[in-house]
Tab-separated table of C-alpha atoms in Angstrom:
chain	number	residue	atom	x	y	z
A	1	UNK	CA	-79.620	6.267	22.364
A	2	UNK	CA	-77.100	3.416	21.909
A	3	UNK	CA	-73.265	4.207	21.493
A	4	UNK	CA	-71.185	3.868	18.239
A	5	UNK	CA	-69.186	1.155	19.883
A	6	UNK	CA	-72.467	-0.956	20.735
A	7	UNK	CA	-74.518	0.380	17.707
A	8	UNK	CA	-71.833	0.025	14.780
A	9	UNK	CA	-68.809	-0.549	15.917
A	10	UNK	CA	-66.112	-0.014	13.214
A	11	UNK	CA	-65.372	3.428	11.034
A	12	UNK	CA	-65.962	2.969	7.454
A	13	UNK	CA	-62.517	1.720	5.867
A	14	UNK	CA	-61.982	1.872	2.106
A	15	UNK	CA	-58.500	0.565	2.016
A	16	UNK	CA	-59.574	-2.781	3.451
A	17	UNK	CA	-61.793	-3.142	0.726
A	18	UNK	CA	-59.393	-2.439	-1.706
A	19	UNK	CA	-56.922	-4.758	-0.444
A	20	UNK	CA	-59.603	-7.610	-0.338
A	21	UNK	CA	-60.093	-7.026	-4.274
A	22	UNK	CA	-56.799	-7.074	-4.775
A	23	UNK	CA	-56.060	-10.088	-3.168
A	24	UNK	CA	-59.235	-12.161	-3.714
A	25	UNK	CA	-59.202	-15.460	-6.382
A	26	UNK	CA	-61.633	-15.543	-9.208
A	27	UNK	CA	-64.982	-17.825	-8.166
A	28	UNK	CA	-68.209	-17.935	-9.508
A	29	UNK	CA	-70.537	-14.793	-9.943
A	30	UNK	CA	-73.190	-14.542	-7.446
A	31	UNK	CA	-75.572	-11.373	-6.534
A	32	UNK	CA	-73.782	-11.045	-3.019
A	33	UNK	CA	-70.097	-10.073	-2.096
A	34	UNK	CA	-68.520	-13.295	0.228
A	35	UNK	CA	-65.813	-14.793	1.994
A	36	UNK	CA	-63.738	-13.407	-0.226
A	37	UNK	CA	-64.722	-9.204	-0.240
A	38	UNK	CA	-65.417	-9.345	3.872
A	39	UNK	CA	-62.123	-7.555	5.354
A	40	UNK	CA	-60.116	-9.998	7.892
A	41	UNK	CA	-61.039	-7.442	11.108
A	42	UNK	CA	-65.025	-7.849	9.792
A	43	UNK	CA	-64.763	-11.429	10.038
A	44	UNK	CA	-62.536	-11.422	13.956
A	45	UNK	CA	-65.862	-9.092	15.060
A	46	UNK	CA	-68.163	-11.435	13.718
A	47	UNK	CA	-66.286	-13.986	15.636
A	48	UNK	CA	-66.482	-12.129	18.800
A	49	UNK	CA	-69.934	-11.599	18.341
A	50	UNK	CA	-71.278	-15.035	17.883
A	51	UNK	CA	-68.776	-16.496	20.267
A	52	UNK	CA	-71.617	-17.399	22.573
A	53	UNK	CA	-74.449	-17.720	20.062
A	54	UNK	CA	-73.664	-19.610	17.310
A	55	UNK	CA	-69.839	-20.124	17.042
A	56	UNK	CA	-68.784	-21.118	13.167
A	57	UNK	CA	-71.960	-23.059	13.032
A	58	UNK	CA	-74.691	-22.201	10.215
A	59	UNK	CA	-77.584	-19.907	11.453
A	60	UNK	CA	-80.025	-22.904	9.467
A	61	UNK	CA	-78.179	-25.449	10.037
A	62	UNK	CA	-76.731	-25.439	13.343
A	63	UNK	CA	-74.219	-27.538	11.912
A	64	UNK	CA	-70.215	-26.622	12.668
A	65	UNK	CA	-68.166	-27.148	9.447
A	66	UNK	CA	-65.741	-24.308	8.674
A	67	UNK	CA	-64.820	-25.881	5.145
A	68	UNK	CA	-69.006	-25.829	4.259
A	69	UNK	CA	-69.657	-21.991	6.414
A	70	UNK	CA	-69.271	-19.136	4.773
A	71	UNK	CA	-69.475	-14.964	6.443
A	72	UNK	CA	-72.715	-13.941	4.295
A	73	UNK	CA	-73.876	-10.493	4.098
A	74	UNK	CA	-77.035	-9.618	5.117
A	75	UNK	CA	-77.623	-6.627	3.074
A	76	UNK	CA	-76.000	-7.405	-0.295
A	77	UNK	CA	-72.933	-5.490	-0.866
A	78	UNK	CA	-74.276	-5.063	-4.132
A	79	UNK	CA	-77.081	-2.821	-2.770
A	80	UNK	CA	-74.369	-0.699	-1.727
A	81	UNK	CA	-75.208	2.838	-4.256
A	82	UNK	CA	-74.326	5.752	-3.209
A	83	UNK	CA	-77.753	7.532	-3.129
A	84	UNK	CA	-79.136	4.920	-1.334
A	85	UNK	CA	-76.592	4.257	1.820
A	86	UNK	CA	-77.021	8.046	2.122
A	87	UNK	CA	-80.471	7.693	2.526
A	88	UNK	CA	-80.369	4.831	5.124
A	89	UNK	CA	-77.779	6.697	7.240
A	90	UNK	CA	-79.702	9.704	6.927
A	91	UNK	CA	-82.832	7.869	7.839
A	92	UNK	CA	-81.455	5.721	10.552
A	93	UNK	CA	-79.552	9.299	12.148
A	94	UNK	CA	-76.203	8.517	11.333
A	95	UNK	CA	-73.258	10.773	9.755
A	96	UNK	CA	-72.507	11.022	6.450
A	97	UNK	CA	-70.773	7.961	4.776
A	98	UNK	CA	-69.887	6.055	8.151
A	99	UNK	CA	-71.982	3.380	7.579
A	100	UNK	CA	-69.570	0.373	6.391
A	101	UNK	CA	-71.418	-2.530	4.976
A	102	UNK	CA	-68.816	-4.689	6.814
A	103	UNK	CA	-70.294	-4.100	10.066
A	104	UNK	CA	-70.405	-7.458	12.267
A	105	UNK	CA	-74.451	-6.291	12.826
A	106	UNK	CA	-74.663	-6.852	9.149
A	107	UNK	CA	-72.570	-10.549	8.700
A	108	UNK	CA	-73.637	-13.853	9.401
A	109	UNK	CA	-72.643	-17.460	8.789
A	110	UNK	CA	-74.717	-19.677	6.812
A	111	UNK	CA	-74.043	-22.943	5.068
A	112	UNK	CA	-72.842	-22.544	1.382
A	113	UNK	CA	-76.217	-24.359	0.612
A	114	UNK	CA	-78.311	-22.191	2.713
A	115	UNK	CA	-76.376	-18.640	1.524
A	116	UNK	CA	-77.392	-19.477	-1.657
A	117	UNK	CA	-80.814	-20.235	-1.631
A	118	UNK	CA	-80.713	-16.687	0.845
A	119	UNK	CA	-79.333	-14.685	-2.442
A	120	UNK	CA	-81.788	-16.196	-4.355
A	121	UNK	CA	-84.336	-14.803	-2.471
A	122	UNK	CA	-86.068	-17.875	-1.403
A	123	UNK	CA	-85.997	-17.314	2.278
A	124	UNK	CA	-86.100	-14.236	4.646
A	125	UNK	CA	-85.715	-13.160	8.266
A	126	UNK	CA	-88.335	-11.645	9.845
A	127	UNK	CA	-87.649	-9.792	13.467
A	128	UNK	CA	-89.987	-9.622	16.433
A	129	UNK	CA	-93.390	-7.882	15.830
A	130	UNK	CA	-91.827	-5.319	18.533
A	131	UNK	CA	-89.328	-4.483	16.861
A	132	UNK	CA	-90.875	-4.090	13.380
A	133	UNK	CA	-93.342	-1.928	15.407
A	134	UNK	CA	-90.915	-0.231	16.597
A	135	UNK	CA	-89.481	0.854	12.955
A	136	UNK	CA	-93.411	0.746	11.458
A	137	UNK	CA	-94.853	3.546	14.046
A	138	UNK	CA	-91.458	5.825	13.692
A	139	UNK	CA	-91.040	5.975	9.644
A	140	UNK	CA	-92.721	8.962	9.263
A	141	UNK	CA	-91.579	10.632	12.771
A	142	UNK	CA	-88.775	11.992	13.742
A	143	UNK	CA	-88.284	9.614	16.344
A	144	UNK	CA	-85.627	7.053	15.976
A	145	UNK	CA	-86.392	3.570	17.904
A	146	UNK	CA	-83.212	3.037	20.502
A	147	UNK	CA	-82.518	-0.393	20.300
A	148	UNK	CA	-80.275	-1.085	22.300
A	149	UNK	CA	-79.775	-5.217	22.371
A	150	UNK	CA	-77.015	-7.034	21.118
A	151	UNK	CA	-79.143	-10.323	20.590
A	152	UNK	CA	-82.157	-10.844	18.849
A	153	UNK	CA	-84.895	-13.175	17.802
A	154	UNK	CA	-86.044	-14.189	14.015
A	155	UNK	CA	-88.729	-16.369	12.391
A	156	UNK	CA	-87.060	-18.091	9.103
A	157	UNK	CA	-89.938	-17.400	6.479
A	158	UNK	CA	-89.117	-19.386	3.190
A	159	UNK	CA	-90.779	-18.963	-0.516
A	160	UNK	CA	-92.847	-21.919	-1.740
A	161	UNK	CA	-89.939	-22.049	-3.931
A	162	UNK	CA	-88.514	-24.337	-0.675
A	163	UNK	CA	-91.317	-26.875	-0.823
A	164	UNK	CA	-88.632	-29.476	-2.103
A	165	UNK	CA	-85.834	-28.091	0.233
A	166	UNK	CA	-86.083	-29.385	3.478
A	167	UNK	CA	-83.525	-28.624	6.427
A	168	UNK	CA	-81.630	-31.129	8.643
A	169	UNK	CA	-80.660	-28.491	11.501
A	170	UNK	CA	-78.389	-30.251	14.326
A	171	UNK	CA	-79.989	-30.986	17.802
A	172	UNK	CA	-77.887	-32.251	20.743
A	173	UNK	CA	-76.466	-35.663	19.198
A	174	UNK	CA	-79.427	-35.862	16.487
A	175	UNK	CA	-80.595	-34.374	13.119
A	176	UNK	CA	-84.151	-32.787	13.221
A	177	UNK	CA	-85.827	-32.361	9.517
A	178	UNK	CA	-88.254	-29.494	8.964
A	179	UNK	CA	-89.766	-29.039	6.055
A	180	UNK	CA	-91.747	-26.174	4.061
A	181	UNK	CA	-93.944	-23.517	5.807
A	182	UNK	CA	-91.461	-24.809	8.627
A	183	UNK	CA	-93.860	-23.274	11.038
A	184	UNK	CA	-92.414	-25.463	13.414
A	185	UNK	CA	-88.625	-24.317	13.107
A	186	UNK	CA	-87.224	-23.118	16.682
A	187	UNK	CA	-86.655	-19.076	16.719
A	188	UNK	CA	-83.090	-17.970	15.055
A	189	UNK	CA	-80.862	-16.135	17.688
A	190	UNK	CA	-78.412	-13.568	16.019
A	191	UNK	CA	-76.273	-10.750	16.891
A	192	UNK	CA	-77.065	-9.381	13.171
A	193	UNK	CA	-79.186	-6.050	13.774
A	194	UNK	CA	-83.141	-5.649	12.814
A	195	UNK	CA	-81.676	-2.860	10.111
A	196	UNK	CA	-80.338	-4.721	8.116
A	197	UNK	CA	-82.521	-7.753	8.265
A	198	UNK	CA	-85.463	-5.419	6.973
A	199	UNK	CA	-83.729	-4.312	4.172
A	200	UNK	CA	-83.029	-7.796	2.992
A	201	UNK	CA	-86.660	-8.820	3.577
A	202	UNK	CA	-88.423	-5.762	1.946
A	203	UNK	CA	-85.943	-6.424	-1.028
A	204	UNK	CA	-87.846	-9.906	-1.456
A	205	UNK	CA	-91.049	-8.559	-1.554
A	206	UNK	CA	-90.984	-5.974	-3.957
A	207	UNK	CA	-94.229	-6.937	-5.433
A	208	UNK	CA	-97.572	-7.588	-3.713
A	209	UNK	CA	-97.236	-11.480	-5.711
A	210	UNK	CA	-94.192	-11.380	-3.256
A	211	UNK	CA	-95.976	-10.643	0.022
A	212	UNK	CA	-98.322	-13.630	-1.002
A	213	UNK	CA	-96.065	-16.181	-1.351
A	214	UNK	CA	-94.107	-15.524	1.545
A	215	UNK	CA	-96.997	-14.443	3.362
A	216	UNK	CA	-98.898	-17.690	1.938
A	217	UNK	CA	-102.190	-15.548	1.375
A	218	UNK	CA	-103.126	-12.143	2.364
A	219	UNK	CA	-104.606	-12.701	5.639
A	220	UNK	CA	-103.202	-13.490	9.244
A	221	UNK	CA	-100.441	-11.681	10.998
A	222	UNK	CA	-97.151	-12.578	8.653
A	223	UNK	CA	-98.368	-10.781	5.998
A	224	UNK	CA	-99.294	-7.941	7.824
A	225	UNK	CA	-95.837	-7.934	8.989
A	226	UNK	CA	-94.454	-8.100	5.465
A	227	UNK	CA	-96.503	-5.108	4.834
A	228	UNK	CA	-95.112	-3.445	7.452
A	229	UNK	CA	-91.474	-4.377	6.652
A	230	UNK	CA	-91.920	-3.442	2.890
A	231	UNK	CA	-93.686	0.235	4.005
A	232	UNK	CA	-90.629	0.653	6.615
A	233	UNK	CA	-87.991	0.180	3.770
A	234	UNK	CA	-89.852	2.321	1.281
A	235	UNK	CA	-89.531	5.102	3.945
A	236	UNK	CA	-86.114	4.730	4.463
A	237	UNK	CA	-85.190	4.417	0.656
A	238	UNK	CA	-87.833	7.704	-0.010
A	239	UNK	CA	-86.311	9.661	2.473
A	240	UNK	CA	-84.343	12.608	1.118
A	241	UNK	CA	-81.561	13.639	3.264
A	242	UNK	CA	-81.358	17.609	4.109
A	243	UNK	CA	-78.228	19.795	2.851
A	244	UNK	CA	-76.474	19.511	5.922
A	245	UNK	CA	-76.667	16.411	6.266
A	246	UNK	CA	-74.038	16.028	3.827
A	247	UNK	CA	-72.203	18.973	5.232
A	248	UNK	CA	-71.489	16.112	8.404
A	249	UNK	CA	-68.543	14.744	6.957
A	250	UNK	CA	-66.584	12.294	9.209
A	251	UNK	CA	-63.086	11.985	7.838
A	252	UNK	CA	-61.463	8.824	7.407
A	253	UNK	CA	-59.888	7.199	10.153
A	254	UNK	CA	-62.348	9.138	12.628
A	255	UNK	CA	-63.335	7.247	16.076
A	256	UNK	CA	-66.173	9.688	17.107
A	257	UNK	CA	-69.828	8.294	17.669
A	258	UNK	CA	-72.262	8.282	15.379
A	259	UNK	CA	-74.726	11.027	15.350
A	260	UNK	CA	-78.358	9.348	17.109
A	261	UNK	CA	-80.064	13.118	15.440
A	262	UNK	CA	-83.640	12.686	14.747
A	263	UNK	CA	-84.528	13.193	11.360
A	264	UNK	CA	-87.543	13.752	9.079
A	265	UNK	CA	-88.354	10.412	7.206
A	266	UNK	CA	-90.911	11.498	4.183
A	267	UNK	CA	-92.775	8.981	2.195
A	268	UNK	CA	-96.167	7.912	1.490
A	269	UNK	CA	-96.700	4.568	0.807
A	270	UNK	CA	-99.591	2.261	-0.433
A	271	UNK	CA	-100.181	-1.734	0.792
A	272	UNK	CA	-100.404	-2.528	-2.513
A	273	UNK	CA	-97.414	-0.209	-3.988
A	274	UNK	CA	-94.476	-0.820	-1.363
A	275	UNK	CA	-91.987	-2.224	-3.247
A	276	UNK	CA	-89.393	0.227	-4.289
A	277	UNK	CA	-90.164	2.860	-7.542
A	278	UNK	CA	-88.063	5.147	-9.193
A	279	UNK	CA	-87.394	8.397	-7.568
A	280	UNK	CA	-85.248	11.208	-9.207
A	281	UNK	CA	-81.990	10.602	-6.133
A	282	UNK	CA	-80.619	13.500	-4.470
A	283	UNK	CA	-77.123	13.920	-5.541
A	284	UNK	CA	-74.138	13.684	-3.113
A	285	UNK	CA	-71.686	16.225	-3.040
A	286	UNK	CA	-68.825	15.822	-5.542
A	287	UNK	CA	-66.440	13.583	-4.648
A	288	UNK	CA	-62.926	14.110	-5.356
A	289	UNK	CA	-60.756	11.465	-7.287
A	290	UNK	CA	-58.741	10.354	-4.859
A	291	UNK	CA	-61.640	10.102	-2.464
A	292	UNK	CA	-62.691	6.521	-2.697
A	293	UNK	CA	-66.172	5.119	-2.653
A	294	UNK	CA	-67.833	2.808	0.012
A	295	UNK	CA	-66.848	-0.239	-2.648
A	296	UNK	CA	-64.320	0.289	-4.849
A	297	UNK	CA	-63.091	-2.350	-7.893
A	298	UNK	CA	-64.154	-5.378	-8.905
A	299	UNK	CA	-65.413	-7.508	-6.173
A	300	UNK	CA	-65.259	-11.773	-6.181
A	301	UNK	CA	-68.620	-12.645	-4.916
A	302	UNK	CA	-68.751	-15.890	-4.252
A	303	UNK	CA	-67.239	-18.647	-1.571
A	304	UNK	CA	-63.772	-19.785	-2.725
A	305	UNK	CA	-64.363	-22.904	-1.002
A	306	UNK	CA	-66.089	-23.963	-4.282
A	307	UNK	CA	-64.260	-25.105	-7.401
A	308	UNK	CA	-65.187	-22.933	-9.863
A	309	UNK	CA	-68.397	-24.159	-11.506
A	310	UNK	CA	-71.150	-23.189	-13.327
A	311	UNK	CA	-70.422	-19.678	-15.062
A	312	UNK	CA	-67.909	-20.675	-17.687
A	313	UNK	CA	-65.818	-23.384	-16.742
A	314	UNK	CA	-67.985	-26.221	-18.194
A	315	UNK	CA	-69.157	-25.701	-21.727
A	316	UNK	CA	-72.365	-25.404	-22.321
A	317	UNK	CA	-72.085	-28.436	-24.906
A	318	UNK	CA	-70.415	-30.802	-22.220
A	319	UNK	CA	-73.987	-29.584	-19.437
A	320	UNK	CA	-76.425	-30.731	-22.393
A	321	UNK	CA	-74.555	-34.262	-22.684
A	322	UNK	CA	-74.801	-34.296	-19.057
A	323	UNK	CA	-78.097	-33.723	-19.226
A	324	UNK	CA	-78.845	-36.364	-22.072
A	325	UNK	CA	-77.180	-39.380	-19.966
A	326	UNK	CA	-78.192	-38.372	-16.054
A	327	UNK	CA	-80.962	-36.250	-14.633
A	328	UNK	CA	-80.859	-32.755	-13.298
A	329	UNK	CA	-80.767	-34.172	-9.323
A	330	UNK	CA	-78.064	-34.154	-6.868
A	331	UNK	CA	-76.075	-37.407	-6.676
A	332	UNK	CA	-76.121	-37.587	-2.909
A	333	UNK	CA	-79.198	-36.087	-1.449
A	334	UNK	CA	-81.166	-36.828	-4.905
A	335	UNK	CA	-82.767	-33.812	-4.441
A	336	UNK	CA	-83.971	-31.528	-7.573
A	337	UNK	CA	-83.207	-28.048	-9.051
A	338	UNK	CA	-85.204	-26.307	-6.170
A	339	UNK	CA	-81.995	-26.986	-4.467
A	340	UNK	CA	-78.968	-25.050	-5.368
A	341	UNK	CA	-77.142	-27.662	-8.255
A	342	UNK	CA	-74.310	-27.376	-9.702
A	343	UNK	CA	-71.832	-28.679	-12.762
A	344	UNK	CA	-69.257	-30.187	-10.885
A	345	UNK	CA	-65.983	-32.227	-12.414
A	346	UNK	CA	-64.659	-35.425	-10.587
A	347	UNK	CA	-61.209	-34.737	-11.678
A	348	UNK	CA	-61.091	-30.519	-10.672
A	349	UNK	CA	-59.978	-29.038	-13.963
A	350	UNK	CA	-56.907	-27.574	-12.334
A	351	UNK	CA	-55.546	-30.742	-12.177
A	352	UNK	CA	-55.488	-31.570	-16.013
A	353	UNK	CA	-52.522	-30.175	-16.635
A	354	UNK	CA	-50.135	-31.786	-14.092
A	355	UNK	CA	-51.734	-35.109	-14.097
A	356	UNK	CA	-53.182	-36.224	-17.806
């Protein structure tokens, strides 16, 4: 079995979080925490990690801007309820509440473009067909897979929603365009772990219309892997963690390894019914009050890079006259609304009052 320090390398560390909310400006709502709610050791681990991968650069992209990158979550921080990071560190063998969603195995960089059109659930990562075999042939053993690399291999795997979104990515000297199934995009290298990346996928494809349109038909070998991803996540969500498990308490501050135990992973699960249901959750132990939660406050979630746009800076009066006079297309790339769009002032509102 791997090692905490090569598996997940940092102790879960509420304060950080707290001091990120704290600090962080106001910015436009989005489904996934940012720049903003990612601790300042998170993002120095990330950097360490993808010193020799990718650098700053976007994973999509390729392209090295650090005013247009932004540290993205994998799995949303949003996703982070109680009941159900119990039951992934229960089901991937690891103590109780020491998985922190701020891992480096759990952050990448994409392009503020790119990280949107990712929380909109328009594009996916899928790992090797090892490794989701791995995962696939284990969920209902008690067998954990020991992955043990540091690097691994994706296919990008977009929604017909990106029909109209093509990507430049960065080649030597050159820009190569690729454009929707992008069956010819080159492999994505990452240090971000297979874990993770499955969650986010089965996520997107919590219906079987889902696994269609990313699988673009039911037949072939990517939807087969959807399947699989979809059926590995439902075990991990389903599975109900034993009494003791919650008995494992690492305090705060702890250094020890992560438990590698074995543990039983319970579901049943259909092709057609994957995608998560309601199941009664197994409650935690009380928690004190002065025992904080994995996220705790109000969390910015969105890149601060950005003037502050859409959600309730611009009337909605002054978007329809906008709309009357110009269409709905970007002014530069003169692309549509299948690409992320936004409001945008010439003259950034913060400036009215000093200047008019």
């Amino acid at each position: 079995m791997s090692s905490t320090k090569d598996f997940d390398e940092a102790p879960y560390r509420p304060e950080l979080e707290l001091e990120a909310a704290s600090t962080a400006a106001d910015t436009t709502p989005s489904t996934r925490a940012m720049v903003t709610s990612i601790p300042r050791d998170a993002k120095d681990r990330v950097d360490t990690a993808t010193r020799d991968l990718t650098g700053a650069r976007c994973l999509i992209t390729d392209v090295d801007c650090p005013d247009m990158v932004d540290y993205a979550h994998v799995l949303a921080r949003a996703k982070e309820k109680e009941v159900m990071m119990d039951r992934l560190e229960y089901a991937w063998g690891l103590k109780y509440r020491t998985q922190s969603i701020d891992t480096r195995q759990n952050i990448f960089r994409l392009s503020a473009k790119f990280h949107r059109l990712f929380d909109a659930k328009k594009w996916l990562l899928l790992p090797d067909i090892s490794i989701v075999d791995q995962y696939y042939n284990a969920r209902k053993s008690r067998k954990i897979p020991d992955i043990q690399e540091k690097v691994f291999s994706y296919t990008l795997v977009a929604h017909p929603d990106m029909k109209y979104v093509p990507i430049h990515r960065h080649e030597a000297s050159d820009y190569r365009k690729f454009i929707y199934p992008f069956e010819e995009f080159p492999p994505i290298v990452s240090h971000v772990h297979p874990r993770f990346v499955i969650c986010d996928a089965a996520d997107k494809l919590r219906g079987f219309a889902d696994v269609l349109a990313f699988g673009r038909g039911r037949l072939g070998v990517l939807p087969t892997m959807l399947h699989k991803v979809g059926q590995i996540y439902k075990a991990w969500r389903t599975a109900i963690p034993e009494p003791e498990f919650y008995e494992e308490r690492v305090e705060l501050g702890d250094q020890s390894e992560r438990t590698n135990q074995s543990r039983e992973v319970k579901a049943g699960v259909s092709y057609t019914k994957f995608f998560i249901t309601a199941i009664p959750p197994t409650p935690p132990p009380s928690r004190s009050r002065d025992q904080p939660s994995r996220s705790v406050g109000k969390i910015p979630q969105d890149t601060p890079g950005k003037r502050v746009l859409d959600d309730g800076s611009i009337p909605v009066e002054a978007k329809l006259r906008v709309d009357k006079v110009a269409p709905k297309r970007c002014v530069l790339e003169n692309t549509d609304e299948s690409n992320p769009l936004d409001y945008a002032h010439i003259l950034p509102r913060r400036s009215i009052d000093g200047i008019v």
